[in-house]
Amino acid sequence: MRFDYKALNKEGKTITGNMEAATKEALVATLAKQGIHPLSVKVGGAKGATGDKLVKKKVKLADLVIFSRQLSTMISAGVPLARSLSALQEDSESPVLQQIIAGVTKDVESGMPLGDAFAKYPKVFSEVYVNMVRAGEDGGILDEILKRLASQVEQDNSIRKKIKSAMMYPTVILTVTIIAFFGIMIFIMPKIDGIMKQLGGPNAQLPSYTRAMLAISHFTQHYILFIIIGMVALAVGFLRYIHTPNGKYKWHGFLLRMPIIKTIVMKIAIARFSRTFASLMAAGVSVLDALDVTGAAIGNKVIEAELKSAAEEVKNGRQLSQPLKESKHFPPIVSQMMQVGEETGQIDQVLVKIADFYEEEVSVLIDGLAAIIEPIMIILLGAGVGLIAASVMGPIANLSKNVGSG
């Protein structure tokens, strides 16, 4: 719930602001820790809505990386937070990020913690980002946390770019193939059907695969509009379904059962878990809170559910390495390394090494997958072209011979 408040800061000045809190009492307690004494608190209205409603465009991850690094450097140099934000607003080359920083600066100047100001823009600053900033503020190591966040966002951006690059070629080929198929069925096959009828008459004996191709052509010509509407409706319905909690869980479970894809998804999830959990632990966040935040950042609901189950085990007194050892998706090396970290008190350092290892594995795997996909797509495209050619040219040649011999 978001509350609007009016309060006195440490200097005795009257300030106003708004903040997310579970209850009014929780808000008062949070402000008291910051030396702020509320004068009035009320449930926020439209003004307290998330800043995302005002920001329509996305912020590039590269811009977020630069912002995080620059803010870390300025805070480390002793520049006051509000002044640092103002300077970065003027320096940013992204108009969208400038708008967001302006809003964050205004909130910080009114007394709101930086983490809470970032939380108003969940499409830009993820839950992990916000919670790590909050931990950095509480521990007095905000500059170090921002530096870690910049590295983390940079790694995520690198993996996303590799995946997009690997998928670009098959996506283009598939799109061209679909367009070409419909073009052949609508414009070329009817003319070929006419040629066949001229050569062999309406009762000409044609191979079964040629008759099937002509039937598809006739159906496509008559119902092309319904086919397009159906395909769009199916795509929209599917996308909406996988954005529901149940649909997302089932889709993520399906990805974890697909050959090759499951390996990439699992390794990306483990790399994200390791790096995020390590950063949170280094920031002084408790194991249970770190598990809760990390689970939401992994990007796979099935593995997130496993981490929630692991958190329950930790609540009951078990070490985290034990439930991870029983997991279906975390390989043995993760639980073994986690156990070493628990025994030595260096969980964050151990997990960073795991993250580095799996990120490198993902990079190699994606490069290998891109090399495999290209020849497979060429073979499939060639097979499709060959099938169409065989279903058309063979019967025409036979009919021409019959006409010539007749």
CSV table of C-alpha atoms in Angstrom, one decimal:
chain,number,residue,atom,x,y,z
A,1,MET,CA,0.0,0.0,0.0
A,2,ARG,CA,1.3,3.5,-0.8
A,3,PHE,CA,1.0,6.3,1.8
A,4,ASP,CA,1.4,10.1,1.4
A,5,TYR,CA,3.0,11.8,4.4
A,6,LYS,CA,4.0,15.1,5.8
A,7,ALA,CA,6.9,15.1,8.2
A,8,LEU,CA,9.8,16.9,9.9
A,9,ASN,CA,13.3,15.9,8.8
A,10,LYS,CA,16.4,15.9,10.9
A,11,GLU,CA,16.9,19.7,10.4
A,12,GLY,CA,13.4,20.4,11.5
A,13,LYS,CA,12.1,21.3,8.0
A,14,THR,CA,8.7,20.2,6.8
A,15,ILE,CA,8.8,17.7,4.0
A,16,THR,CA,6.3,15.7,2.0
A,17,GLY,CA,6.6,12.4,0.2
A,18,ASN,CA,5.0,9.1,-0.4
A,19,MET,CA,6.2,5.5,0.3
A,20,GLU,CA,5.1,1.9,0.0
A,21,ALA,CA,4.5,0.1,3.3
A,22,ALA,CA,2.4,-2.8,4.6
A,23,THR,CA,0.7,-0.7,7.2
A,24,LYS,CA,0.6,2.9,8.5
A,25,GLU,CA,2.6,1.8,11.6
A,26,ALA,CA,5.3,0.2,9.4
A,27,LEU,CA,5.6,3.5,7.5
A,28,VAL,CA,6.0,5.4,10.7
A,29,ALA,CA,8.7,3.0,11.9
A,30,THR,CA,10.6,3.2,8.7
A,31,LEU,CA,10.6,7.0,8.7
A,32,ALA,CA,11.6,7.0,12.4
A,33,LYS,CA,14.8,5.0,11.5
A,34,GLN,CA,15.7,7.8,9.1
A,35,GLY,CA,15.2,10.5,11.8
A,36,ILE,CA,12.0,11.7,10.1
A,37,HIS,CA,9.0,12.5,12.4
A,38,PRO,CA,5.6,12.2,10.6
A,39,LEU,CA,3.0,14.9,11.1
A,40,SER,CA,0.3,13.3,9.0
A,41,VAL,CA,0.0,10.1,7.1
A,42,LYS,CA,-2.8,9.0,4.7
A,43,VAL,CA,-3.4,6.4,2.0
A,44,GLY,CA,-2.0,7.7,-1.3
A,45,GLY,CA,-4.3,8.3,-4.3
A,46,ALA,CA,-3.6,8.7,-8.0
A,47,LYS,CA,-0.6,10.8,-7.1
A,48,GLY,CA,1.0,7.9,-5.4
A,49,ALA,CA,0.7,5.6,-8.4
A,50,THR,CA,3.9,4.1,-9.8
A,51,GLY,CA,6.0,6.3,-12.0
A,52,ASP,CA,5.8,3.6,-14.7
A,53,LYS,CA,2.4,5.0,-15.6
A,54,LEU,CA,4.0,8.3,-16.6
A,55,VAL,CA,7.0,6.6,-18.4
A,56,LYS,CA,5.8,4.9,-21.6
A,57,LYS,CA,9.1,3.9,-23.1
A,58,LYS,CA,11.7,1.4,-21.8
A,59,VAL,CA,15.1,2.3,-20.6
A,60,LYS,CA,18.0,0.4,-22.3
A,61,LEU,CA,20.0,-1.9,-20.0
A,62,ALA,CA,23.2,-0.2,-21.3
A,63,ASP,CA,21.9,3.2,-20.0
A,64,LEU,CA,21.0,1.6,-16.7
A,65,VAL,CA,24.5,0.2,-16.4
A,66,ILE,CA,26.1,3.6,-17.0
A,67,PHE,CA,23.8,5.3,-14.6
A,68,SER,CA,24.6,2.7,-11.8
A,69,ARG,CA,28.3,3.0,-12.3
A,70,GLN,CA,28.3,6.9,-12.4
A,71,LEU,CA,26.1,7.1,-9.3
A,72,SER,CA,28.4,4.6,-7.5
A,73,THR,CA,31.4,6.8,-8.4
A,74,MET,CA,29.8,10.0,-7.3
A,75,ILE,CA,28.6,8.6,-4.0
A,76,SER,CA,32.0,7.1,-3.4
A,77,ALA,CA,33.6,10.5,-4.0
A,78,GLY,CA,31.4,12.0,-1.2
A,79,VAL,CA,29.0,13.9,-3.5
A,80,PRO,CA,25.5,14.2,-1.8
A,81,LEU,CA,22.9,11.8,-3.2
A,82,ALA,CA,20.4,14.5,-4.4
A,83,ARG,CA,23.2,16.5,-6.1
A,84,SER,CA,24.6,13.3,-7.7
A,85,LEU,CA,21.2,12.5,-9.1
A,86,SER,CA,20.7,16.0,-10.5
A,87,ALA,CA,24.1,15.9,-12.2
A,88,LEU,CA,23.3,12.5,-13.7
A,89,GLN,CA,20.0,13.7,-15.0
A,90,GLU,CA,21.7,16.4,-17.0
A,91,ASP,CA,24.4,14.1,-18.2
A,92,SER,CA,22.2,11.2,-19.3
A,93,GLU,CA,21.7,10.8,-23.1
A,94,SER,CA,18.4,8.9,-22.6
A,95,PRO,CA,15.3,11.3,-22.4
A,96,VAL,CA,13.3,8.5,-20.7
A,97,LEU,CA,16.0,8.0,-18.0
A,98,GLN,CA,16.3,11.8,-17.5
A,99,GLN,CA,12.5,11.8,-16.8
A,100,ILE,CA,12.9,9.0,-14.3
A,101,ILE,CA,15.9,10.5,-12.5
A,102,ALA,CA,14.0,13.8,-12.2
A,103,GLY,CA,11.2,12.0,-10.4
A,104,VAL,CA,13.7,10.0,-8.2
A,105,THR,CA,15.6,13.2,-7.3
A,106,LYS,CA,12.4,15.0,-6.3
A,107,ASP,CA,11.5,12.0,-4.0
A,108,VAL,CA,14.9,11.9,-2.5
A,109,GLU,CA,14.9,15.6,-1.8
A,110,SER,CA,11.6,15.2,0.0
A,111,GLY,CA,13.2,12.6,2.3
A,112,MET,CA,12.3,9.4,0.6
A,113,PRO,CA,15.0,6.6,0.7
A,114,LEU,CA,16.6,6.0,-2.7
A,115,GLY,CA,15.4,2.4,-2.8
A,116,ASP,CA,11.8,3.5,-2.3
A,117,ALA,CA,12.2,6.1,-5.0
A,118,PHE,CA,13.5,3.5,-7.4
A,119,ALA,CA,10.6,1.1,-6.4
A,120,LYS,CA,8.1,3.6,-8.1
A,121,TYR,CA,9.6,2.5,-11.5
A,122,PRO,CA,9.4,-1.4,-11.4
A,123,LYS,CA,9.7,-1.7,-15.2
A,124,VAL,CA,13.1,0.0,-14.9
A,125,PHE,CA,14.4,-1.0,-11.5
A,126,SER,CA,13.7,-4.6,-10.8
A,127,GLU,CA,12.8,-6.0,-7.4
A,128,VAL,CA,16.4,-7.2,-7.0
A,129,TYR,CA,17.8,-3.8,-7.9
A,130,VAL,CA,15.5,-2.1,-5.4
A,131,ASN,CA,16.2,-4.5,-2.6
A,132,MET,CA,19.9,-4.4,-3.1
A,133,VAL,CA,19.8,-0.5,-3.0
A,134,ARG,CA,17.8,-0.7,0.2
A,135,ALA,CA,20.3,-3.1,1.7
A,136,GLY,CA,23.2,-0.8,0.6
A,137,GLU,CA,21.5,2.2,2.3
A,138,ASP,CA,20.9,0.3,5.5
A,139,GLY,CA,24.5,-1.0,5.6
A,140,GLY,CA,26.1,2.3,4.5
A,141,ILE,CA,27.7,0.6,1.4
A,142,LEU,CA,25.5,2.1,-1.3
A,143,ASP,CA,28.4,2.9,-3.6
A,144,GLU,CA,29.7,-0.7,-3.5
A,145,ILE,CA,26.2,-2.1,-4.1
A,146,LEU,CA,25.6,0.1,-7.1
A,147,LYS,CA,28.9,-1.1,-8.5
A,148,ARG,CA,27.8,-4.7,-8.1
A,149,LEU,CA,24.4,-3.9,-9.6
A,150,ALA,CA,26.1,-2.4,-12.7
A,151,SER,CA,28.1,-5.6,-13.2
A,152,GLN,CA,25.0,-7.7,-12.7
A,153,VAL,CA,22.9,-5.8,-15.2
A,154,GLU,CA,25.8,-5.8,-17.7
A,155,GLN,CA,26.0,-9.6,-17.4
A,156,ASP,CA,22.3,-10.0,-17.9
A,157,ASN,CA,22.4,-7.6,-20.9
A,158,SER,CA,25.3,-9.6,-22.5
A,159,ILE,CA,23.3,-12.9,-22.2
A,160,ARG,CA,20.2,-11.4,-23.6
A,161,LYS,CA,22.1,-10.0,-26.6
A,162,LYS,CA,23.6,-13.4,-27.3
A,163,ILE,CA,20.2,-15.1,-27.1
A,164,LYS,CA,18.7,-12.4,-29.4
A,165,SER,CA,21.6,-12.8,-31.8
A,166,ALA,CA,21.2,-16.6,-31.9
A,167,MET,CA,17.5,-16.4,-32.5
A,168,MET,CA,17.7,-13.7,-35.2
A,169,TYR,CA,18.6,-16.0,-38.1
A,170,PRO,CA,16.0,-18.7,-37.5
A,171,THR,CA,13.3,-16.0,-36.9
A,172,VAL,CA,14.0,-14.3,-40.2
A,173,ILE,CA,14.1,-17.7,-42.1
A,174,LEU,CA,10.9,-18.9,-40.5
A,175,THR,CA,9.1,-15.6,-41.3
A,176,VAL,CA,10.3,-15.6,-45.0
A,177,THR,CA,9.3,-19.3,-45.3
A,178,ILE,CA,5.7,-18.6,-44.0
A,179,ILE,CA,5.3,-15.6,-46.3
A,180,ALA,CA,6.6,-17.6,-49.3
A,181,PHE,CA,4.4,-20.6,-48.5
A,182,PHE,CA,1.2,-18.4,-48.5
A,183,GLY,CA,2.4,-16.6,-51.6
A,184,ILE,CA,2.9,-19.9,-53.5
A,185,MET,CA,-0.5,-21.3,-52.2
A,186,ILE,CA,-2.5,-18.2,-53.2
A,187,PHE,CA,-0.8,-17.0,-56.4
A,188,ILE,CA,1.3,-19.8,-58.0
A,189,MET,CA,-0.6,-23.0,-57.3
A,190,PRO,CA,-3.9,-21.9,-58.9
A,191,LYS,CA,-2.0,-21.2,-62.2
A,192,ILE,CA,-0.3,-24.5,-62.0
A,193,ASP,CA,-3.6,-26.2,-61.3
A,194,GLY,CA,-4.9,-24.6,-64.5
A,195,ILE,CA,-1.9,-25.8,-66.5
A,196,MET,CA,-2.5,-29.4,-65.3
A,197,LYS,CA,-6.2,-29.3,-66.2
A,198,GLN,CA,-5.3,-28.1,-69.7
A,199,LEU,CA,-2.7,-30.8,-70.2
A,200,GLY,CA,-4.6,-33.8,-68.6
A,201,GLY,CA,-8.2,-32.6,-68.4
A,202,PRO,CA,-10.3,-32.3,-65.3
A,203,ASN,CA,-10.0,-36.1,-64.5
A,204,ALA,CA,-6.2,-36.3,-64.8
A,205,GLN,CA,-4.6,-38.8,-62.4
A,206,LEU,CA,-2.3,-36.8,-60.0
A,207,PRO,CA,0.0,-38.1,-57.2
A,208,SER,CA,-1.5,-38.0,-53.7
A,209,TYR,CA,1.0,-35.4,-52.5
A,210,THR,CA,0.1,-33.1,-55.5
A,211,ARG,CA,-3.6,-33.4,-54.7
A,212,ALA,CA,-2.9,-32.6,-51.1
A,213,MET,CA,-0.9,-29.5,-52.2
A,214,LEU,CA,-3.7,-28.4,-54.5
A,215,ALA,CA,-6.3,-28.9,-51.7
A,216,ILE,CA,-4.2,-26.8,-49.3
A,217,SER,CA,-4.0,-24.1,-52.0
A,218,HIS,CA,-7.8,-24.1,-52.6
A,219,PHE,CA,-8.5,-23.9,-48.8
A,220,THR,CA,-6.0,-21.1,-48.4
A,221,GLN,CA,-7.5,-19.1,-51.2
A,222,HIS,CA,-11.0,-19.3,-49.9
A,223,TYR,CA,-10.2,-18.9,-46.1
A,224,ILE,CA,-7.1,-16.8,-46.0
A,225,LEU,CA,-8.8,-14.1,-44.0
A,226,PHE,CA,-10.0,-16.6,-41.4
A,227,ILE,CA,-6.5,-18.3,-41.3
A,228,ILE,CA,-4.8,-14.9,-40.6
A,229,ILE,CA,-7.4,-14.0,-37.9
A,230,GLY,CA,-7.1,-17.5,-36.4
A,231,MET,CA,-3.3,-17.3,-36.3
A,232,VAL,CA,-3.3,-13.8,-34.7
A,233,ALA,CA,-6.0,-14.9,-32.1
A,234,LEU,CA,-4.0,-18.0,-31.3
A,235,ALA,CA,-0.8,-16.0,-30.8
A,236,VAL,CA,-2.5,-13.4,-28.7
A,237,GLY,CA,-4.3,-16.1,-26.6
A,238,PHE,CA,-1.1,-18.0,-26.1
A,239,LEU,CA,0.8,-14.8,-25.0
A,240,ARG,CA,-2.0,-13.9,-22.6
A,241,TYR,CA,-2.1,-17.4,-21.1
A,242,ILE,CA,1.6,-17.6,-20.4
A,243,HIS,CA,1.4,-14.3,-18.6
A,244,THR,CA,-1.1,-15.7,-16.1
A,245,PRO,CA,0.4,-17.3,-13.0
A,246,ASN,CA,-0.7,-20.8,-13.9
A,247,GLY,CA,0.1,-20.4,-17.6
A,248,LYS,CA,3.6,-19.0,-16.8
A,249,TYR,CA,4.3,-21.9,-14.5
A,250,LYS,CA,3.3,-24.5,-17.1
A,251,TRP,CA,5.2,-22.7,-19.9
A,252,HIS,CA,8.4,-22.6,-17.7
A,253,GLY,CA,8.0,-26.2,-16.8
A,254,PHE,CA,7.6,-27.1,-20.6
A,255,LEU,CA,10.9,-25.2,-21.3
A,256,LEU,CA,12.6,-27.2,-18.7
A,257,ARG,CA,11.6,-30.4,-20.5
A,258,MET,CA,12.7,-29.4,-24.0
A,259,PRO,CA,16.0,-30.8,-25.2
A,260,ILE,CA,18.9,-28.3,-25.5
A,261,ILE,CA,16.5,-25.4,-24.4
A,262,LYS,CA,16.2,-26.8,-20.9
A,263,THR,CA,20.0,-26.8,-20.5
A,264,ILE,CA,20.2,-23.1,-21.5
A,265,VAL,CA,17.2,-22.1,-19.3
A,266,MET,CA,18.6,-24.0,-16.3
A,267,LYS,CA,22.1,-22.6,-16.6
A,268,ILE,CA,20.9,-19.0,-17.1
A,269,ALA,CA,18.7,-19.5,-13.9
A,270,ILE,CA,21.6,-20.9,-11.9
A,271,ALA,CA,23.9,-18.0,-13.0
A,272,ARG,CA,21.3,-15.4,-12.1
A,273,PHE,CA,20.6,-17.2,-8.7
A,274,SER,CA,24.3,-17.3,-7.9
A,275,ARG,CA,25.2,-13.7,-8.8
A,276,THR,CA,22.0,-12.2,-7.2
A,277,PHE,CA,22.2,-14.3,-4.0
A,278,ALA,CA,25.9,-13.5,-3.7
A,279,SER,CA,25.3,-9.7,-4.1
A,280,LEU,CA,22.5,-9.8,-1.5
A,281,MET,CA,24.5,-11.8,1.0
A,282,ALA,CA,27.4,-9.4,0.6
A,283,ALA,CA,25.1,-6.5,1.3
A,284,GLY,CA,24.1,-8.1,4.6
A,285,VAL,CA,20.6,-9.3,3.6
A,286,SER,CA,19.4,-12.4,5.5
A,287,VAL,CA,19.3,-15.8,3.8
A,288,LEU,CA,15.5,-15.9,3.9
A,289,ASP,CA,15.0,-12.4,2.4
A,290,ALA,CA,17.8,-13.1,-0.1
A,291,LEU,CA,16.0,-16.3,-1.2
A,292,ASP,CA,12.7,-14.5,-1.6
A,293,VAL,CA,14.2,-11.7,-3.7
A,294,THR,CA,16.4,-14.1,-5.7
A,295,GLY,CA,13.5,-16.4,-6.6
A,296,ALA,CA,11.6,-13.6,-8.3
A,297,ALA,CA,14.7,-12.5,-10.2
A,298,ILE,CA,15.5,-15.9,-11.7
A,299,GLY,CA,12.9,-15.7,-14.4
A,300,ASN,CA,11.6,-19.3,-14.1
A,301,LYS,CA,8.5,-20.0,-11.9
A,302,VAL,CA,9.3,-23.7,-11.5
A,303,ILE,CA,12.8,-23.0,-10.1
A,304,GLU,CA,11.4,-20.1,-8.1
A,305,ALA,CA,8.9,-22.6,-6.5
A,306,GLU,CA,11.9,-24.8,-5.6
A,307,LEU,CA,13.6,-21.9,-3.9
A,308,LYS,CA,10.5,-21.1,-1.9
A,309,SER,CA,10.5,-24.7,-0.8
A,310,ALA,CA,14.2,-24.4,0.1
A,311,ALA,CA,13.4,-21.3,2.1
A,312,GLU,CA,10.9,-23.2,4.2
A,313,GLU,CA,13.6,-25.8,4.9
A,314,VAL,CA,16.0,-23.1,6.0
A,315,LYS,CA,13.3,-21.7,8.3
A,316,ASN,CA,13.1,-25.2,9.9
A,317,GLY,CA,16.9,-25.0,10.7
A,318,ARG,CA,18.5,-26.7,7.7
A,319,GLN,CA,21.4,-25.3,5.8
A,320,LEU,CA,20.6,-24.0,2.3
A,321,SER,CA,23.0,-26.5,0.7
A,322,GLN,CA,20.8,-29.4,1.8
A,323,PRO,CA,17.6,-28.6,0.0
A,324,LEU,CA,19.6,-27.5,-3.0
A,325,LYS,CA,21.2,-31.0,-3.0
A,326,GLU,CA,17.7,-32.5,-3.3
A,327,SER,CA,16.7,-30.2,-6.1
A,328,LYS,CA,15.7,-31.5,-9.5
A,329,HIS,CA,17.2,-28.5,-11.4
A,330,PHE,CA,20.3,-27.4,-9.4
A,331,PRO,CA,23.3,-29.6,-10.3
A,332,PRO,CA,25.4,-31.2,-7.5
A,333,ILE,CA,28.2,-28.7,-8.0
A,334,VAL,CA,26.0,-25.8,-6.8
A,335,SER,CA,25.0,-27.5,-3.5
A,336,GLN,CA,28.6,-28.7,-2.9
A,337,MET,CA,30.0,-25.2,-3.5
A,338,MET,CA,27.2,-23.7,-1.3
A,339,GLN,CA,28.2,-26.1,1.5
A,340,VAL,CA,31.8,-25.0,1.2
A,341,GLY,CA,30.7,-21.4,1.4
A,342,GLU,CA,28.6,-22.1,4.5
A,343,GLU,CA,31.5,-23.8,6.2
A,344,THR,CA,34.0,-21.1,5.4
A,345,GLY,CA,31.6,-18.1,5.8
A,346,GLN,CA,32.3,-17.1,2.2
A,347,ILE,CA,29.0,-17.8,0.4
A,348,ASP,CA,29.1,-14.7,-1.7
A,349,GLN,CA,32.6,-15.3,-3.0
A,350,VAL,CA,31.9,-18.9,-3.8
A,351,LEU,CA,28.6,-18.1,-5.6
A,352,VAL,CA,30.3,-15.4,-7.7
A,353,LYS,CA,32.6,-18.1,-9.0
A,354,ILE,CA,29.6,-20.3,-9.8
A,355,ALA,CA,27.9,-17.4,-11.6
A,356,ASP,CA,31.1,-16.8,-13.7
A,357,PHE,CA,31.3,-20.5,-14.6
A,358,TYR,CA,27.7,-20.8,-15.7
A,359,GLU,CA,27.6,-17.5,-17.6
A,360,GLU,CA,30.6,-18.8,-19.6
A,361,GLU,CA,28.8,-22.1,-20.1
A,362,VAL,CA,25.7,-20.3,-21.4
A,363,SER,CA,27.8,-18.2,-23.8
A,364,VAL,CA,29.5,-21.3,-25.2
A,365,LEU,CA,26.2,-23.1,-25.5
A,366,ILE,CA,24.4,-20.3,-27.3
A,367,ASP,CA,27.3,-19.9,-29.7
A,368,GLY,CA,27.1,-23.6,-30.4
A,369,LEU,CA,23.4,-23.5,-30.8
A,370,ALA,CA,23.6,-20.7,-33.3
A,371,ALA,CA,26.1,-22.7,-35.4
A,372,ILE,CA,23.7,-25.8,-35.3
A,373,ILE,CA,20.5,-23.9,-36.1
A,374,GLU,CA,21.8,-22.3,-39.4
A,375,PRO,CA,22.3,-25.6,-41.3
A,376,ILE,CA,19.2,-27.2,-39.8
A,377,MET,CA,17.1,-24.2,-41.1
A,378,ILE,CA,18.7,-24.4,-44.5
A,379,ILE,CA,17.9,-28.2,-44.7
A,380,LEU,CA,14.3,-27.7,-43.6
A,381,LEU,CA,13.8,-24.8,-46.1
A,382,GLY,CA,15.4,-26.9,-48.9
A,383,ALA,CA,13.1,-29.8,-48.0
A,384,GLY,CA,10.1,-27.6,-48.2
A,385,VAL,CA,11.1,-26.2,-51.6
A,386,GLY,CA,11.9,-29.7,-52.9
A,387,LEU,CA,8.5,-31.0,-51.8
A,388,ILE,CA,6.6,-28.2,-53.6
A,389,ALA,CA,8.8,-28.6,-56.7
A,390,ALA,CA,8.3,-32.4,-56.7
A,391,SER,CA,4.5,-32.1,-56.3
A,392,VAL,CA,4.3,-29.7,-59.2
A,393,MET,CA,7.0,-30.4,-61.8
A,394,GLY,CA,6.7,-34.2,-61.8
A,395,PRO,CA,3.0,-34.3,-62.7
A,396,ILE,CA,3.5,-31.6,-65.3
A,397,ALA,CA,6.3,-33.6,-66.9
A,398,ASN,CA,4.2,-36.8,-66.9
A,399,LEU,CA,1.1,-35.0,-68.4
A,400,SER,CA,3.3,-33.4,-71.1
A,401,LYS,CA,4.6,-36.8,-72.1
A,402,ASN,CA,1.1,-38.2,-72.3
A,403,VAL,CA,0.0,-35.3,-74.4
A,404,GLY,CA,3.0,-35.7,-76.7
A,405,SER,CA,2.6,-39.5,-77.2
A,406,GLY,CA,-1.1,-38.9,-77.8
